[in-house]
Short mmCIF file of C-alpha atoms and ligand atoms in Angstrom, two decimals:
data_model
loop_
_atom_site.label_atom_id
_atom_site.label_comp_id
_atom_site.label_asym_id
_atom_site.label_seq_id
_atom_site.Cartn_x
_atom_site.Cartn_y
_atom_site.Cartn_z
CA MET A 775 1.99 22.54 -11.47
CA ILE A 776 2.38 22.60 -7.89
CA PRO A 777 2.16 19.21 -6.26
CA LEU A 778 -0.03 18.18 -3.27
CA ALA A 779 2.19 17.27 -0.53
CA ALA A 780 -0.04 17.61 2.92
CA CYS A 781 -3.63 17.28 4.21
CA LEU A 782 -4.46 19.40 7.10
CA PHE A 783 -7.65 18.44 9.11
CA ASP A 784 -9.80 20.10 11.27
CA LEU A 785 -10.92 17.94 14.43
CA ASP A 786 -14.21 19.13 15.71
CA GLY A 787 -16.89 17.82 13.25
CA VAL A 788 -14.37 16.55 10.64
CA ILE A 789 -12.33 13.70 12.45
CA VAL A 790 -14.60 13.37 15.44
CA ASP A 791 -18.39 14.25 16.22
CA THR A 792 -17.48 16.72 18.86
CA ALA A 793 -19.29 19.59 17.16
CA LYS A 794 -22.51 18.21 18.51
CA TYR A 795 -21.18 18.37 22.29
CA HIS A 796 -19.91 22.08 21.67
CA PHE A 797 -23.41 22.85 20.55
CA ILE A 798 -25.34 21.12 23.47
CA ALA A 799 -22.96 22.86 25.97
CA TRP A 800 -23.27 26.41 24.52
CA ARG A 801 -27.25 25.82 24.20
CA GLN A 802 -27.24 25.09 27.85
CA ILE A 803 -25.13 28.24 28.59
CA ALA A 804 -27.61 30.19 26.53
CA LYS A 805 -30.85 28.64 28.35
CA GLU A 806 -29.13 29.52 31.62
CA LEU A 807 -28.65 33.24 30.56
CA GLY A 808 -32.35 33.17 29.29
CA PHE A 809 -32.25 32.97 25.69
CA ASP A 810 -32.47 30.42 22.76
CA PHE A 811 -29.46 29.53 20.71
CA THR A 812 -30.27 27.55 17.49
CA GLU A 813 -28.24 25.40 15.31
CA ARG A 814 -27.78 28.28 12.69
CA ASP A 815 -26.38 30.68 15.41
CA ASN A 816 -23.98 27.63 16.22
CA GLU A 817 -22.46 27.67 12.65
CA ARG A 818 -20.70 31.06 13.74
CA LEU A 819 -19.06 29.22 16.64
CA LYS A 820 -17.53 26.55 14.52
CA GLY A 821 -13.67 26.80 14.00
CA VAL A 822 -13.39 29.76 16.45
CA SER A 823 -11.90 29.90 19.91
CA ARG A 824 -13.73 29.27 23.16
CA THR A 825 -13.33 33.03 24.05
CA ARG A 826 -14.65 34.23 20.73
CA SER A 827 -17.39 31.67 20.65
CA LEU A 828 -18.65 33.15 23.97
CA GLU A 829 -18.51 36.54 22.58
CA ILE A 830 -20.51 35.63 19.72
CA LEU A 831 -23.18 33.66 22.05
CA LEU A 832 -23.59 36.80 23.95
CA GLU A 833 -23.80 38.89 20.97
CA VAL A 834 -26.74 36.33 19.93
CA GLY A 835 -28.30 37.01 23.22
CA GLY A 836 -27.87 40.62 23.26
CA LEU A 837 -25.72 40.43 26.65
CA ALA A 838 -22.97 42.57 27.72
CA LEU A 839 -21.10 40.73 30.61
CA ASP A 840 -17.94 41.74 32.46
CA THR A 841 -14.64 39.88 32.16
CA ALA A 842 -15.02 37.79 35.47
CA ALA A 843 -18.40 36.49 34.38
CA LYS A 844 -17.18 35.77 30.80
CA VAL A 845 -14.07 33.68 32.39
CA ARG A 846 -16.71 31.92 34.76
CA LEU A 847 -19.24 31.04 31.90
CA ALA A 848 -16.04 29.84 29.57
CA GLU A 849 -15.20 27.55 32.31
CA GLN A 850 -18.68 26.26 32.88
CA LYS A 851 -19.18 25.67 29.02
CA ASN A 852 -15.88 23.64 29.14
CA ALA A 853 -16.82 21.45 32.02
CA LEU A 854 -20.26 20.80 30.40
CA TYR A 855 -18.56 20.09 27.06
CA LEU A 856 -15.85 17.78 28.87
CA SER A 857 -18.45 15.88 30.72
CA HIS A 858 -19.60 14.53 27.32
CA VAL A 859 -16.09 14.10 25.70
CA MET A 860 -14.76 12.11 28.45
CA LYS A 861 -17.28 9.37 27.66
CA MET A 862 -16.16 9.21 24.11
CA THR A 863 -14.51 6.03 22.63
CA PRO A 864 -13.17 5.43 19.22
CA VAL A 865 -16.53 4.54 18.00
CA GLU A 866 -17.31 8.40 17.61
CA ILE A 867 -14.59 8.90 14.99
CA LEU A 868 -16.44 9.97 12.20
CA PRO A 869 -17.33 7.51 9.46
CA GLY A 870 -14.53 7.01 6.73
CA ALA A 871 -12.11 9.46 8.72
CA GLU A 872 -9.47 6.99 9.84
CA ALA A 873 -9.40 5.28 6.34
CA PHE A 874 -9.12 8.52 4.46
CA LEU A 875 -6.19 9.76 6.77
CA THR A 876 -4.67 6.15 6.24
CA ALA A 877 -5.09 6.42 2.47
CA CYS A 878 -3.53 10.00 2.53
CA ARG A 879 -0.61 8.58 4.33
CA GLN A 880 -0.17 5.81 2.21
CA ALA A 881 -0.17 8.01 -1.02
CA GLY A 882 2.66 9.61 0.70
CA TYR A 883 0.79 12.89 1.69
CA LYS A 884 1.86 14.13 5.12
CA THR A 885 -0.87 14.75 7.58
CA ALA A 886 -1.51 17.48 10.21
CA LEU A 887 -4.20 18.18 12.77
CA ALA A 888 -5.13 21.95 12.62
CA THR A 889 -7.89 22.76 15.38
CA ALA A 890 -8.91 25.79 17.41
CA SER A 891 -9.66 23.52 20.35
CA ARG A 892 -7.52 23.58 23.54
CA ASN A 893 -8.92 19.91 24.38
CA ALA A 894 -7.24 18.31 21.41
CA ALA A 895 -4.81 16.24 23.26
CA VAL A 896 -7.27 14.57 25.53
CA ILE A 897 -9.58 14.05 22.63
CA MET A 898 -6.49 12.20 20.73
CA GLU A 899 -5.76 10.27 23.61
CA LEU A 900 -9.32 9.14 23.98
CA LEU A 901 -9.74 8.00 20.43
CA LYS A 902 -6.10 6.85 19.76
CA ILE A 903 -5.63 8.85 16.95
CA ALA A 904 -2.37 10.55 17.49
CA PRO A 905 -0.58 7.91 15.23
CA LEU A 906 -2.31 9.35 11.96
CA PHE A 907 -0.61 12.75 12.23
CA ASP A 908 2.82 14.03 11.41
CA ALA A 909 2.08 16.99 13.35
CA VAL A 910 -0.17 18.73 15.64
CA VAL A 911 -1.16 22.44 15.80
CA ASP A 912 -4.10 22.89 18.49
CA GLY A 913 -5.74 26.08 20.24
CA ASN A 914 -2.71 26.13 22.85
CA LYS A 915 -0.32 27.04 20.09
CA VAL A 916 -1.98 29.95 18.20
CA THR A 917 -2.82 33.31 18.97
CA HIS A 918 -5.26 34.12 15.91
CA THR A 919 -8.20 32.16 15.52
CA LYS A 920 -9.73 31.03 12.46
CA PRO A 921 -10.62 32.60 10.01
CA ASP A 922 -6.92 33.88 10.62
CA PRO A 923 -4.64 31.37 8.68
CA GLU A 924 -2.19 31.08 11.47
CA VAL A 925 -3.19 27.52 12.62
CA PHE A 926 -2.75 26.34 9.03
CA LEU A 927 0.43 28.23 8.34
CA ASN A 928 1.82 26.84 11.50
CA CYS A 929 1.10 23.30 10.29
CA ALA A 930 2.74 23.91 7.04
CA VAL A 931 5.93 25.07 9.10
CA ALA A 932 5.68 21.94 11.40
CA LEU A 933 5.56 19.73 8.23
CA GLU A 934 8.44 21.97 6.49
CA LEU A 935 6.35 22.45 3.24
CA PRO A 936 5.15 25.37 1.30
CA PRO A 937 1.53 26.58 2.16
CA GLN A 938 0.69 26.28 -1.42
CA THR A 939 1.40 22.48 -1.33
CA CYS A 940 -1.37 21.96 1.45
CA ALA A 941 -4.97 21.03 1.34
CA VAL A 942 -7.45 21.63 4.30
CA PHE A 943 -10.31 19.72 5.31
CA GLU A 944 -12.80 21.86 7.35
CA ASP A 945 -16.43 21.83 8.53
CA ALA A 946 -16.44 25.60 9.57
CA GLU A 947 -17.12 28.65 7.33
CA ALA A 948 -14.26 30.44 9.49
CA GLY A 949 -12.05 27.28 8.69
CA ILE A 950 -12.57 27.53 4.91
CA ALA A 951 -11.95 31.14 4.99
CA ALA A 952 -8.74 30.59 6.96
CA ALA A 953 -7.50 27.91 4.34
CA HIS A 954 -7.96 30.31 1.50
CA ALA A 955 -6.25 32.95 3.37
CA ALA A 956 -3.43 30.61 3.78
CA GLY A 957 -3.31 29.92 0.05
CA MET A 958 -4.61 26.37 0.39
CA LEU A 959 -6.99 24.27 -1.12
CA ALA A 960 -10.23 24.17 1.07
CA ILE A 961 -12.51 20.93 1.11
CA GLY A 962 -15.73 21.49 2.93
CA ILE A 963 -16.83 18.57 5.17
CA GLY A 964 -20.80 19.19 5.70
CA ASP A 965 -23.51 21.11 4.00
CA ALA A 966 -22.81 22.82 0.69
CA GLY A 967 -25.33 25.48 1.42
CA ILE A 968 -23.23 26.49 4.21
CA LEU A 969 -19.78 25.78 3.02
CA GLY A 970 -20.24 27.13 -0.66
CA ASN A 971 -16.81 28.98 -0.59
CA ALA A 972 -15.06 25.86 -0.32
CA ASP A 973 -13.27 24.35 -3.39
CA LEU A 974 -15.20 20.86 -3.15
CA VAL A 975 -17.83 20.11 -0.58
CA VAL A 976 -18.64 16.76 0.36
CA PRO A 977 -21.11 15.51 3.45
CA GLY A 978 -18.21 13.41 5.13
CA LEU A 979 -14.64 12.09 4.79
CA LYS A 980 -16.52 8.67 3.89
CA ASP A 981 -17.70 10.30 0.78
CA LEU A 982 -14.39 11.46 -0.43
CA SER A 983 -11.76 9.75 -2.48
CA LEU A 984 -8.35 10.68 -3.37
CA VAL A 985 -9.19 10.97 -6.91
CA GLN A 986 -11.68 13.54 -6.11
CA LEU A 987 -9.20 15.26 -3.93
CA ARG A 988 -6.70 15.54 -6.69
CA GLY A 989 -9.44 16.48 -9.37
CA ALA A 990 -10.09 19.39 -6.95
CA TRP A 991 -6.38 20.05 -6.53
CA ASP A 992 -5.90 20.18 -10.41
CA LYS A 993 -8.75 22.33 -10.94
CA LYS A 994 -7.47 24.92 -8.32
CA ASN A 995 -3.86 24.85 -9.69
CA ASN A 996 -4.25 24.88 -13.23
CA GLY A 997 -7.67 25.06 -14.04
CA THR A 998 -8.34 21.70 -15.47
CA VAL A 999 -9.56 18.40 -14.13
CA ALA A 1000 -7.19 15.52 -13.69
CA LYS A 1001 -7.51 12.52 -15.72
CA PRO A 1002 -8.87 9.49 -13.73
C1 BG6 B 1371 -13.04 24.32 17.35
C2 BG6 B 1371 -14.55 24.23 17.45
O1 BG6 B 1371 -12.61 23.07 16.88
O2 BG6 B 1371 -12.60 24.47 18.83
C3 BG6 B 1371 -14.96 25.50 18.20
O3 BG6 B 1371 -15.12 24.19 15.96
C4 BG6 B 1371 -14.67 25.52 19.66
O4 BG6 B 1371 -16.53 25.39 18.21
C5 BG6 B 1371 -12.91 25.60 19.31
O5 BG6 B 1371 -14.98 26.66 20.33
C6 BG6 B 1371 -12.33 25.67 20.97
O6 BG6 B 1371 -12.52 24.41 21.61
P1 BG6 B 1371 -12.09 23.99 23.01
O7 BG6 B 1371 -12.20 22.60 23.13
O8 BG6 B 1371 -10.82 24.64 23.12
O9 BG6 B 1371 -13.19 24.62 23.89
MG1 MG B 1372 -14.58 22.16 13.03
#
């Protein structure tokens, strides 16, 4: 059976609770544009780039804007988002995230951060989480946004491992699709009703053990559940 060798973590909504700040900022933009933007609408923005997020937002509002207006709105959204992010401290690391990453590393698995965000460096600095990762692939290093598998495949290259030896941890539907497109195990972090395509869904990393991870790995790779 193919061995599990690496764990690839999304950032927003998996390691840190920034997903709520993205939502607050986009909802404010929608409000200024004169329409309502719900949490359900916001699910479509998770995992996708800033530019693609704006396109989806405008689609929800039924608006078509020229490129200059879109650039301005994307900048405005990022400024709003960063006004929240810059106040963050390590307290906002999601429960269990640090402990799970540490357990993965102690078990000998490589770890990587795989995110569409172009703000990853500043968030990592504020939260002091850089030492938890062997590699980082962020939104500045990819051309295609999730559900394209590029970000995860680039992580595998950076870690010098075959994609089939990697497991992905994701809170976005687009991220689960991207993980599967990369040929990787997809662990959903969040609501099972939304992340139903994942190989396993848990509410947060605090609810996941390495035994469960290995069970999901074995099930995907040889159709049997690992012995405890
Ligand atoms: C992803 C978020 O991690 O990063 C998306 O889930 C966000 O909602 C994307 O749009 C890009 O983030 P940023 O920080 O570059 O605007
Ligand atoms: Mg996310």
